[in-house]
Short mmCIF file of C-alpha atoms and ligand atoms in Angstrom, two decimals:
data_model
loop_
_atom_site.label_atom_id
_atom_site.label_comp_id
_atom_site.label_asym_id
_atom_site.label_seq_id
_atom_site.Cartn_x
_atom_site.Cartn_y
_atom_site.Cartn_z
CA MET A 1 -0.09 0.14 -0.01
CA LYS A 2 1.24 3.45 -1.07
CA ILE A 3 1.36 6.20 1.76
CA SER A 4 0.97 9.65 0.24
CA ARG A 5 3.59 12.09 0.63
CA LEU A 6 1.97 14.12 3.15
CA VAL A 7 1.19 11.42 5.20
CA GLN A 8 4.85 10.24 5.19
CA VAL A 9 5.95 13.88 6.20
CA ALA A 10 3.14 13.83 9.04
CA LEU A 11 4.69 10.48 10.48
CA ALA A 12 8.53 11.72 10.14
CA ASP A 13 7.46 14.73 12.27
CA LEU A 14 5.57 12.41 14.60
CA ARG A 15 8.57 10.37 15.09
CA THR A 16 10.85 13.30 15.59
CA PHE A 17 8.40 14.65 18.28
CA LEU A 18 7.89 11.52 19.97
CA SER A 19 11.71 10.81 20.19
CA ALA A 20 12.49 14.39 21.40
CA PHE A 21 9.36 14.08 23.92
CA ILE A 22 10.70 10.57 25.09
CA SER A 23 14.41 11.76 25.37
CA VAL A 24 13.05 14.84 27.62
CA HIS A 25 10.44 13.42 29.67
CA LEU A 26 10.92 9.82 29.75
CA ARG A 27 14.27 9.13 30.28
CA PRO A 28 14.86 6.19 32.86
CA ILE A 29 15.19 7.55 36.32
CA SER A 30 18.04 6.12 38.31
CA GLU A 31 17.84 4.86 42.04
CA GLY A 32 19.03 8.25 43.43
CA GLY A 33 16.24 10.16 41.59
CA ASN A 34 18.68 11.53 39.27
CA MET A 35 18.60 11.30 35.46
CA ALA A 36 20.41 8.21 34.39
CA THR A 37 24.20 9.09 33.21
CA GLN A 38 24.71 9.12 29.66
CA ASN A 39 27.10 6.68 28.47
CA PRO A 40 29.40 7.94 25.84
CA HIS A 41 31.29 4.79 25.33
CA LEU A 42 28.22 2.41 25.22
CA ALA A 43 29.09 1.16 21.61
CA THR A 44 32.49 0.09 22.73
CA ASP A 45 31.10 -1.35 25.86
CA GLN A 46 28.63 -3.42 23.95
CA LYS A 47 31.38 -4.67 21.86
CA ILE A 48 33.66 -5.53 24.61
CA ILE A 49 30.86 -7.20 26.82
CA GLY A 50 29.60 -9.06 23.61
CA ASP A 51 32.88 -10.35 23.01
CA VAL A 52 34.01 -11.61 26.24
CA TYR A 53 30.67 -13.06 27.18
CA THR A 54 30.52 -15.05 23.81
CA SER A 55 34.25 -16.33 24.00
CA THR A 56 35.82 -18.79 26.12
CA GLU A 57 39.53 -17.39 25.66
CA VAL A 58 39.87 -15.94 29.29
CA MET A 59 39.20 -19.53 30.59
CA ASP A 60 41.37 -21.15 27.99
CA ASN A 61 44.27 -18.98 28.81
CA LEU A 62 43.82 -19.79 32.77
CA THR A 63 43.69 -23.74 31.82
CA VAL A 64 46.90 -23.30 29.84
CA LEU A 65 48.54 -21.63 32.74
CA CYS A 66 47.40 -23.85 35.32
CA ASP A 67 47.37 -27.12 33.99
CA GLU A 68 50.39 -27.07 31.46
CA PHE A 69 52.75 -24.51 33.23
CA GLY A 70 52.08 -25.40 37.06
CA SER A 71 52.80 -22.91 39.74
CA ARG A 72 54.78 -20.57 37.65
CA PHE A 73 56.76 -20.09 40.77
CA GLY A 74 60.22 -17.99 40.55
CA GLY A 75 63.12 -20.29 39.04
CA THR A 76 60.63 -23.10 37.62
CA PRO A 77 60.48 -23.99 34.04
CA GLY A 78 56.70 -23.05 34.23
CA GLU A 79 57.56 -19.37 35.12
CA LYS A 80 59.53 -18.93 31.76
CA GLN A 81 56.81 -20.76 29.83
CA ALA A 82 54.16 -18.56 31.23
CA ALA A 83 56.19 -15.60 30.54
CA GLU A 84 56.56 -16.41 26.84
CA PHE A 85 52.92 -17.53 26.66
CA PHE A 86 51.97 -13.91 27.97
CA LYS A 87 54.20 -12.34 25.19
CA ALA A 88 53.09 -14.51 22.53
CA LYS A 89 49.29 -13.57 23.44
CA MET A 90 50.04 -10.00 23.73
CA GLU A 91 51.77 -10.12 20.33
CA ALA A 92 48.72 -12.10 18.79
CA TYR A 93 46.21 -9.58 20.24
CA GLY A 94 47.89 -6.65 18.65
CA LEU A 95 49.73 -4.98 21.44
CA GLN A 96 52.78 -2.59 20.64
CA ASN A 97 56.29 -2.67 22.20
CA VAL A 98 55.70 -6.24 23.68
CA HIS A 99 58.86 -7.25 25.55
CA PHE A 100 60.30 -8.89 28.63
CA GLU A 101 62.12 -6.69 31.33
CA GLU A 102 64.66 -8.86 33.22
CA VAL A 103 64.13 -9.13 36.91
CA PRO A 104 67.36 -10.26 38.69
CA TYR A 105 66.61 -11.17 42.34
CA GLU A 106 67.85 -13.51 45.27
CA GLY A 107 65.57 -16.78 44.48
CA TRP A 108 64.78 -19.79 46.49
CA ARG A 109 64.54 -23.50 45.72
CA ARG A 110 62.57 -26.07 47.86
CA GLY A 111 64.68 -28.55 49.38
CA THR A 112 63.78 -31.41 51.93
CA VAL A 113 62.32 -30.33 55.10
CA SER A 114 61.19 -32.21 58.60
CA LEU A 115 59.69 -31.23 61.77
CA GLU A 116 60.00 -33.43 64.72
CA ILE A 117 59.04 -33.63 68.31
CA LEU A 118 61.91 -34.94 69.98
CA GLU A 119 60.61 -34.34 73.73
CA PRO A 120 58.88 -35.33 75.70
CA ILE A 121 57.33 -37.57 73.17
CA GLN A 122 58.52 -38.34 69.65
CA ARG A 123 56.61 -37.61 66.44
CA THR A 124 57.12 -36.23 62.96
CA ILE A 125 55.00 -33.34 62.04
CA PRO A 126 53.97 -32.87 58.29
CA CYS A 127 55.42 -29.40 57.25
CA ILE A 128 56.49 -27.40 54.34
CA SER A 129 59.15 -24.66 54.29
CA LEU A 130 58.19 -21.15 53.65
CA PRO A 131 59.57 -19.49 50.74
CA HIS A 132 63.05 -17.81 51.51
CA SER A 133 63.52 -19.89 54.55
CA PRO A 134 67.32 -20.48 54.96
CA PRO A 135 68.60 -23.97 55.26
CA ALA A 136 68.51 -25.16 58.77
CA GLN A 137 69.54 -27.67 61.40
CA LEU A 138 67.81 -26.62 64.63
CA GLU A 139 66.78 -27.80 67.96
CA ALA A 140 64.75 -25.85 70.14
CA GLU A 141 61.75 -25.51 72.44
CA LEU A 142 58.28 -24.44 71.19
CA VAL A 143 56.82 -21.06 72.47
CA ASP A 144 52.86 -20.60 71.64
CA LEU A 145 52.03 -17.32 70.44
CA ASP A 146 48.61 -18.53 69.11
CA GLU A 147 46.94 -15.84 66.83
CA GLY A 148 50.19 -13.98 66.96
CA ALA A 149 48.70 -10.46 68.38
CA PRO A 150 51.50 -7.85 68.32
CA GLU A 151 51.14 -7.04 71.89
CA ASP A 152 51.94 -10.58 72.88
CA PHE A 153 55.41 -10.44 70.82
CA ASP A 154 56.13 -7.36 73.15
CA GLU A 155 54.77 -8.75 76.29
CA ARG A 156 56.49 -12.17 76.07
CA ALA A 157 59.78 -11.32 74.32
CA GLU A 158 61.73 -13.02 77.14
CA GLU A 159 60.02 -16.24 76.85
CA ILE A 160 60.44 -16.33 72.84
CA ALA A 161 63.98 -15.69 72.78
CA GLY A 162 65.85 -18.89 71.74
CA LYS A 163 62.76 -20.58 70.95
CA ILE A 164 60.66 -21.69 67.97
CA VAL A 165 57.59 -19.49 67.58
CA LEU A 166 54.27 -21.03 66.81
CA ALA A 167 51.35 -18.37 65.14
CA THR A 168 48.37 -18.87 63.17
CA SER A 169 47.60 -17.26 60.02
CA GLU A 170 44.36 -15.34 61.76
CA ILE A 171 44.46 -12.22 59.88
CA LYS A 172 42.86 -10.29 62.73
CA PRO A 173 44.41 -11.66 66.07
CA LYS A 174 42.47 -10.71 69.21
CA GLU A 175 40.18 -8.54 66.85
CA SER A 176 42.87 -6.31 65.74
CA LYS A 177 41.83 -3.66 63.39
CA ARG A 178 44.29 -4.11 60.71
CA TRP A 179 45.42 -7.20 58.83
CA ILE A 180 48.57 -8.63 60.76
CA HIS A 181 50.58 -10.09 57.99
CA ARG A 182 52.56 -13.24 58.30
CA ASN A 183 55.73 -11.22 57.44
CA GLU A 184 54.95 -9.22 60.55
CA LYS A 185 54.56 -12.22 62.90
CA TYR A 186 57.68 -13.65 61.35
CA GLY A 187 59.59 -10.23 61.80
CA ARG A 188 58.42 -9.80 65.37
CA SER A 189 59.67 -13.19 66.08
CA LEU A 190 63.29 -12.26 64.86
CA LEU A 191 63.10 -9.17 66.91
CA ALA A 192 62.34 -11.14 70.06
CA GLY A 193 65.27 -13.49 69.35
CA ALA A 194 63.42 -16.68 68.25
CA SER A 195 65.17 -19.34 66.59
CA GLY A 196 62.54 -20.57 64.33
CA PHE A 197 58.80 -20.12 63.26
CA ILE A 198 55.98 -22.39 62.66
CA PHE A 199 53.08 -20.75 60.68
CA VAL A 200 49.86 -22.75 61.45
CA ASN A 201 46.94 -22.25 58.75
CA HIS A 202 44.00 -20.86 60.57
CA TYR A 203 41.40 -22.86 58.34
CA PRO A 204 40.73 -26.73 58.98
CA GLY A 205 41.25 -29.06 56.19
CA TYR A 206 43.25 -26.76 53.88
CA GLY A 207 46.65 -28.22 54.83
CA PRO A 208 49.56 -25.93 55.37
CA ALA A 209 49.77 -22.24 54.13
CA THR A 210 52.64 -20.86 52.51
CA GLY A 211 54.05 -17.52 51.83
CA GLY A 212 57.31 -15.93 51.40
CA ILE A 213 59.21 -14.39 54.70
CA GLY A 214 62.26 -12.18 54.86
CA GLU A 215 63.29 -9.00 53.24
CA ASP A 216 64.90 -8.67 49.93
CA GLY A 217 66.21 -12.22 50.04
CA ALA A 218 66.45 -14.94 52.74
CA GLY A 219 65.00 -15.04 56.19
CA HIS A 220 67.17 -15.06 59.12
CA ILE A 221 65.41 -17.90 60.84
CA PRO A 222 63.90 -21.07 59.31
CA ALA A 223 60.07 -20.86 58.85
CA VAL A 224 57.66 -23.72 58.19
CA GLY A 225 53.90 -24.04 57.44
CA VAL A 226 51.80 -26.69 59.02
CA ALA A 227 48.11 -27.65 58.80
CA LEU A 228 45.70 -26.41 61.47
CA GLU A 229 45.23 -29.86 62.74
CA ASP A 230 48.93 -30.52 63.27
CA GLY A 231 49.21 -26.99 64.81
CA ARG A 232 46.35 -27.62 67.06
CA PHE A 233 48.06 -31.12 68.30
CA LEU A 234 51.33 -29.15 68.94
CA GLN A 235 49.44 -26.64 71.13
CA ARG A 236 47.63 -29.32 73.23
CA LEU A 237 50.97 -31.16 73.89
CA LEU A 238 52.78 -27.99 75.09
CA LYS A 239 50.01 -27.14 77.37
CA LYS A 240 49.90 -30.49 78.67
CA HIS A 241 53.53 -31.21 79.31
CA GLY A 242 54.49 -27.65 79.85
CA ARG A 243 57.67 -27.95 77.22
CA LEU A 244 58.12 -29.37 74.00
CA LYS A 245 61.51 -29.91 72.15
CA LEU A 246 61.45 -29.71 68.20
CA ARG A 247 63.83 -30.32 65.66
CA LEU A 248 63.88 -28.47 62.28
CA SER A 249 66.04 -29.57 59.34
CA SER A 250 65.77 -28.38 56.01
CA THR A 251 67.91 -28.27 52.67
CA ASP A 252 66.27 -25.29 50.95
CA VAL A 253 68.56 -23.16 48.77
CA VAL A 254 68.86 -19.60 48.35
CA GLU A 255 70.66 -18.40 44.91
CA PRO A 256 70.51 -15.55 42.65
CA MET A 257 67.80 -15.88 39.82
CA VAL A 258 66.32 -13.76 37.05
CA SER A 259 62.50 -13.49 36.38
CA TRP A 260 60.63 -11.41 33.76
CA ASN A 261 57.97 -8.85 33.55
CA ILE A 262 55.86 -8.74 30.65
CA ILE A 263 54.99 -5.52 29.16
CA GLY A 264 52.61 -4.59 26.22
CA ASP A 265 51.26 -1.37 25.16
CA LEU A 266 48.08 -0.12 23.24
CA PRO A 267 49.44 3.42 22.19
CA GLY A 268 47.27 6.52 22.68
CA SER A 269 46.86 8.66 19.55
CA ASN A 270 46.81 12.38 21.39
CA HIS A 271 48.97 11.69 24.38
CA PRO A 272 50.94 8.70 23.93
CA ASP A 273 53.22 9.45 26.73
CA GLU A 274 50.19 9.53 29.23
CA LEU A 275 49.83 6.00 30.61
CA VAL A 276 46.98 3.86 32.17
CA MET A 277 48.40 0.99 33.61
CA MET A 278 46.79 -2.40 34.61
CA GLY A 279 48.78 -5.42 35.89
CA CYS A 280 48.83 -8.57 37.95
CA HIS A 281 51.79 -10.99 38.97
CA TYR A 282 51.48 -14.37 37.26
CA ASP A 283 53.81 -16.37 39.68
CA GLY A 284 52.02 -18.53 42.05
CA HIS A 285 53.36 -20.51 45.10
CA ASP A 286 55.34 -23.80 44.24
CA ILE A 287 52.94 -26.00 46.16
CA SER A 288 49.96 -25.03 43.97
CA GLN A 289 48.53 -24.05 40.65
CA GLY A 290 47.92 -20.40 42.09
CA ALA A 291 44.67 -20.35 40.05
CA GLY A 292 42.79 -17.95 42.06
CA ASP A 293 45.87 -16.02 43.29
CA PRO A 294 47.05 -14.76 41.03
CA ALA A 295 46.20 -16.35 37.70
CA SER A 296 42.48 -15.51 37.68
CA GLY A 297 43.56 -11.79 37.63
CA ALA A 298 46.54 -12.35 35.27
CA VAL A 299 44.18 -13.76 32.85
CA ALA A 300 41.63 -10.88 33.06
CA VAL A 301 44.57 -8.44 32.47
CA LEU A 302 45.20 -10.23 29.43
CA GLU A 303 41.58 -10.70 28.09
CA ALA A 304 41.15 -6.82 28.79
CA ALA A 305 44.27 -6.00 26.63
CA ARG A 306 42.57 -8.61 23.80
CA VAL A 307 39.16 -6.50 23.58
CA LEU A 308 40.66 -3.15 24.12
CA ALA A 309 43.07 -3.92 21.15
CA GLN A 310 40.24 -5.01 19.02
CA TYR A 311 37.61 -2.34 19.84
CA ALA A 312 39.14 0.80 21.84
CA THR A 313 40.52 1.79 18.41
CA ASP A 314 40.69 5.84 19.48
CA LEU A 315 42.42 5.61 22.81
CA PRO A 316 43.84 9.12 23.64
CA CYS A 317 46.42 8.04 26.09
CA THR A 318 48.49 4.68 26.28
CA VAL A 319 46.99 1.75 28.04
CA ARG A 320 49.98 -0.20 29.17
CA PHE A 321 49.45 -4.02 30.31
CA ALA A 322 51.77 -5.51 32.80
CA LEU A 323 52.30 -9.23 34.07
CA TRP A 324 54.73 -8.93 37.00
CA GLY A 325 57.21 -11.67 37.80
CA VAL A 326 58.18 -12.98 41.42
CA GLU A 327 55.46 -10.93 43.38
CA GLU A 328 54.63 -13.81 45.99
CA ILE A 329 58.32 -13.73 47.37
CA GLY A 330 58.41 -9.92 48.01
CA LEU A 331 56.89 -7.76 45.20
CA ILE A 332 59.94 -8.07 43.33
CA GLY A 333 59.17 -7.65 39.60
CA SER A 334 56.93 -4.48 40.25
CA THR A 335 59.27 -2.97 42.63
CA GLN A 336 62.22 -3.35 40.00
CA TYR A 337 59.87 -1.79 37.36
CA VAL A 338 58.95 1.17 39.28
CA ALA A 339 62.81 1.74 40.11
CA ASN A 340 63.55 1.23 36.36
CA HIS A 341 60.92 3.46 35.02
CA ALA A 342 61.28 6.39 37.50
CA ASP A 343 61.26 8.97 34.44
CA GLU A 344 57.70 7.75 33.37
CA LEU A 345 56.02 7.56 36.92
CA ASP A 346 54.87 11.29 36.70
CA ASN A 347 52.88 10.50 33.45
CA ILE A 348 50.93 7.34 34.84
CA ARG A 349 47.11 8.52 35.41
CA PHE A 350 46.34 5.49 37.25
CA TYR A 351 47.76 1.84 38.11
CA LEU A 352 44.87 -0.68 38.37
CA ASN A 353 46.18 -3.75 40.44
CA MET A 354 44.27 -7.02 39.21
CA ASP A 355 45.65 -9.47 41.77
CA ALA A 356 43.55 -12.40 41.97
CA ALA A 357 40.66 -10.33 40.55
CA GLY A 358 38.93 -13.10 38.75
CA ALA A 359 38.33 -15.06 41.89
CA ALA A 360 37.48 -12.15 44.13
CA PRO A 361 33.88 -12.50 45.55
CA TYR A 362 33.19 -9.06 44.88
CA LYS A 363 34.66 -6.90 41.90
CA ASP A 364 34.64 -3.31 43.53
CA ILE A 365 37.27 -0.53 43.29
CA GLN A 366 39.73 -0.15 46.39
CA LEU A 367 41.43 3.14 45.93
CA ASN A 368 44.56 3.88 47.94
CA GLN A 369 43.34 7.14 49.57
CA TRP A 370 42.60 8.88 46.18
CA GLU A 371 39.57 10.67 47.59
CA ASN A 372 38.81 12.91 44.74
CA LEU A 373 39.04 10.12 42.26
CA ALA A 374 36.00 8.29 44.25
CA PRO A 375 33.52 10.51 42.65
CA VAL A 376 34.86 9.97 39.17
CA PHE A 377 34.53 5.99 39.83
CA GLU A 378 31.07 6.70 41.25
CA VAL A 379 29.71 8.64 37.93
CA TRP A 380 31.37 5.54 35.86
CA SER A 381 29.41 3.12 37.80
CA GLU A 382 26.12 4.83 36.84
CA GLU A 383 27.36 5.48 33.42
CA MET A 384 28.28 1.88 33.04
CA ALA A 385 25.13 0.46 34.64
CA ARG A 386 27.22 -1.83 36.81
CA ASP A 387 26.85 -1.62 40.67
CA PHE A 388 30.29 -1.38 42.43
CA ARG A 389 31.52 0.30 45.59
CA VAL A 390 34.56 2.34 45.79
CA GLY A 391 36.70 2.05 49.06
CA GLN A 392 39.69 3.74 50.37
CA SER A 393 42.47 1.93 52.10
CA VAL A 394 46.28 1.35 52.15
CA ASN A 395 48.15 -2.05 52.34
CA ALA A 396 51.51 -3.48 51.44
CA PHE A 397 50.70 -6.67 50.11
CA SER A 398 50.51 -6.84 46.17
CA ASP A 399 51.84 -4.96 43.27
CA HIS A 400 50.17 -1.83 43.65
CA TYR A 401 52.54 -1.00 46.69
CA PRO A 402 55.57 0.12 44.82
CA PHE A 403 53.65 2.52 42.71
CA LEU A 404 51.70 3.70 45.89
CA MET A 405 55.13 4.38 47.55
CA ALA A 406 56.16 6.14 44.61
CA GLY A 407 53.23 8.47 44.86
CA VAL A 408 51.35 7.28 41.51
CA PRO A 409 47.61 7.04 41.93
CA THR A 410 46.69 3.19 42.49
CA GLY A 411 43.91 1.21 43.29
CA GLY A 412 42.94 -2.54 42.98
CA MET A 413 39.93 -4.67 42.08
CA GLY A 414 38.61 -6.80 44.64
CA GLY A 415 36.17 -6.83 47.58
CA VAL A 416 35.38 -3.44 49.63
CA ARG A 417 32.83 -5.81 51.35
CA ARG A 418 35.00 -8.06 53.19
CA PRO A 419 33.78 -11.51 53.40
CA SER A 420 33.03 -12.41 57.10
CA SER A 421 35.73 -15.23 57.35
CA GLY A 422 38.44 -13.05 56.46
CA GLY A 423 41.97 -14.45 55.14
CA ARG A 424 43.01 -16.14 52.15
CA GLY A 425 40.62 -19.41 52.14
CA TYR A 426 42.33 -21.65 49.51
CA GLY A 427 45.06 -19.21 48.50
CA HIS A 428 48.58 -20.08 49.48
CA THR A 429 47.64 -23.73 49.74
CA ARG A 430 47.80 -26.49 47.49
CA TYR A 431 43.98 -26.44 46.85
CA ASP A 432 44.19 -23.08 44.95
CA THR A 433 43.45 -25.02 41.78
CA LEU A 434 41.48 -24.40 38.52
CA ASP A 435 38.41 -26.02 39.43
CA LYS A 436 37.78 -23.21 42.14
CA VAL A 437 37.77 -20.49 39.34
CA GLY A 438 34.34 -19.80 37.58
CA MET A 439 34.32 -18.41 34.12
CA ARG A 440 31.64 -15.93 35.50
CA GLY A 441 34.55 -14.36 37.84
CA LEU A 442 36.97 -14.38 35.03
CA ARG A 443 34.54 -12.30 32.58
CA GLU A 444 33.37 -10.12 34.75
CA ALA A 445 36.87 -8.86 36.11
CA ALA A 446 38.13 -8.80 32.37
CA VAL A 447 35.29 -6.68 31.23
CA PHE A 448 35.36 -4.44 34.12
CA GLY A 449 39.01 -4.03 34.01
CA ALA A 450 38.72 -3.12 30.34
CA ARG A 451 36.04 -0.64 30.75
CA LEU A 452 37.67 1.15 33.49
CA ALA A 453 41.00 1.47 31.44
CA LEU A 454 38.80 2.73 28.50
CA ARG A 455 37.32 5.62 30.64
CA ILE A 456 40.57 6.35 32.50
CA ALA A 457 42.24 6.98 29.24
CA HIS A 458 39.47 9.06 27.87
CA GLN A 459 38.70 11.30 30.77
CA ILE A 460 39.73 14.81 29.83
CA ASP A 461 40.73 16.16 33.17
CA TRP A 462 42.06 13.49 35.06
CA PRO A 463 41.84 14.84 38.61
CA ALA A 464 45.07 12.73 40.36
CA GLN A 465 48.35 13.82 40.23
CA ARG A 466 51.40 12.00 41.50
CA ARG A 467 52.07 12.38 45.11
CA SER A 468 55.19 13.94 46.70
CA ALA A 469 57.22 11.87 49.00
CA GLU A 470 55.73 13.89 51.70
CA ALA A 471 52.29 13.39 50.82
CA VAL A 472 52.84 9.63 50.64
CA ALA A 473 54.20 9.88 54.22
CA GLU A 474 51.28 11.70 55.05
CA VAL A 475 48.79 9.19 53.61
CA LEU A 476 50.66 6.40 55.27
CA ASP A 477 50.50 8.50 58.80
CA ASN A 478 47.31 7.10 60.35
CA PRO A 479 47.51 5.12 63.66
CA ASP A 480 47.11 1.55 62.04
CA ASN A 481 49.46 2.28 59.34
CA GLN A 482 52.10 3.99 61.68
CA GLU A 483 52.08 0.96 63.81
CA GLU A 484 52.79 -1.19 60.72
CA THR A 485 55.48 1.23 59.07
CA GLU A 486 57.33 1.36 62.59
CA ILE A 487 57.36 -2.53 62.86
CA PHE A 488 58.44 -3.02 59.35
CA ASP A 489 61.23 -0.18 59.51
CA ARG A 490 62.44 -2.19 62.96
CA ILE A 491 62.27 -5.45 61.11
CA ARG A 492 64.18 -4.04 58.11
CA ALA A 493 67.00 -2.40 60.38
CA PHE A 494 67.44 -5.98 62.04
CA TYR A 495 68.06 -7.45 58.69
CA LYS A 496 70.63 -4.70 57.79
CA GLU A 497 72.58 -5.16 60.96
CA GLN A 498 72.58 -8.97 60.49
CA HIS A 499 73.72 -8.23 57.02
CA THR A 500 76.54 -6.03 58.38
CA ASN A 501 77.54 -8.45 60.92
CA ASN A 502 77.94 -11.13 58.31
CA HIS A 503 80.19 -9.14 55.86
ZN1 LIG B 601 48.62 -12.44 44.44
#
C-alpha cells in the first residue's frame, strides 16, 4: 500500500516529536532520583561485553597457565613458559612494544624439610618450608603465640628468645583492626630473638599455608607452615607437658635467579606519553597452581588487553598492560619496574592492580586514599550500569604497593565488602586450583578492567596527580599504618644489622 507524501511527512514529524519527547520526559530515572548518566562509550562497551561473554578465551588461557605450566613459581620451568605465553598472546592480540624486562633477584628453591618432636614424646609433624626460609639444622623448644597478636610479642619477648615461635595465619588476632600479615609475625619473632617460626593455617582441612618470609632475600631464621590440625596438636601437647623440644631440619636453597615482567602497550593517539596501567603478577606459590591467586587476575588483564586492542581504537592515552614476575616472594618484579621507570612515573594516570581479581567474591574498586577519584568512579558506575563500591584503604601486600610508595595514583579490583571469614581461604595452599575458578568471575573481572581502562584513558581532566614523598608519608600516617610502618622499619633495620655483621 502506498502512503501519500503528506502522510509520510506527518509520520516523520511525529517520530521526531516522539523521540524528542521521550528523551526529555521519559528518560529512565536512576535509584538516586537523578537522570540516568549518559554513556559516551556505549558502543565500545557493547562490543567488549559481547565479545568476552561469547568467548571462552579467558578460561582457555587460565587452563593453559594452570594445567600446563603449573605453579609458575620463580625459578621453575613453568615460570619461563608462562612469560613466553603472555608475550606471544600480547603480540597475537595486537599490542605494541611487547617485551620482557629482566628481573634479577635472590631466588629460592625448595629442598627437603622435617619437623620432629624430640621431647617429651617423639613424633613427626608434616610441614612445608616457607619461601626464603634459609637451610636449617635446629633444635629448640616451642613457644605458643597462638594468633600472633602484636602485643603478645612485646609482652612475651623474654619467653620467645631462643625458641621456635608458633603463630597462626589468623589475619585479625585478638580482633585487631588491621591485617597482621605473616611477615609481621615472623619479623616480630626475629626481633624477640626466636630461633624458628611455625606458621599454622587457621582454616581446617586446607593443609599448610605458604607465603614468603624475609626482606629482599633469605629470612634470618627457618620458617615452616603446618596444617591447622597439626598446629592444634602441638598446642595441646605444649599445654599438657609444659615444654616441647623440636628439631627442624631443611635443605632449602637461596641463590641468584632471573625473572621477567612482560609489558605491552596500546599506544594513545593524542597523548602517547600519558599512561594508564593495569597489571597482575603471574607467579603462584610452588605448592599449588595459583589459579585464583594470581592467575585469575593475570588472565583478566590479558583478556582486557585483547578486547581493548580490538574495540578501543581511538585511545587518547596509552594503556599499558603488565604481568609481573615474582610477587609472591616480595613484590620483586613490580618493585624493579617502578625503580627502572622512574622517569615515566609522573605520566601514569592510574595503576589498576588486578591480583586474583577473577576469583574475588566482589569486583569493587579499592582506591589507595585518592579521595578526589572516588566521585569519578562513582559516576562511571552509573554510566556503565554496573553496581560497584569504591573504597579507600592502604596495604602493602600486592603489586600496587611500589607504585603507591612512589606516589602514583593506584587502586585494586576486589571486595570492598569483606567476606566475614577473612583471610585467603584456598589461597596460598595446594588447593588453589583451576576447579575453584569460575568463568563468570573471569569474564566479570576482564570486562570491568577493560571498561575502566577505557574511561581512565578518555577522561579529559584527570583529577589525580602523582604525590610527593611527603604526601605519601602523610597518607601512611594514620595510627594503624603508623604501627605497621614502625614495625617493618624495625624489622628492616634488624636485617641490615645482620647483613653488616655477616660481611
Ligand atoms: Zn597475589
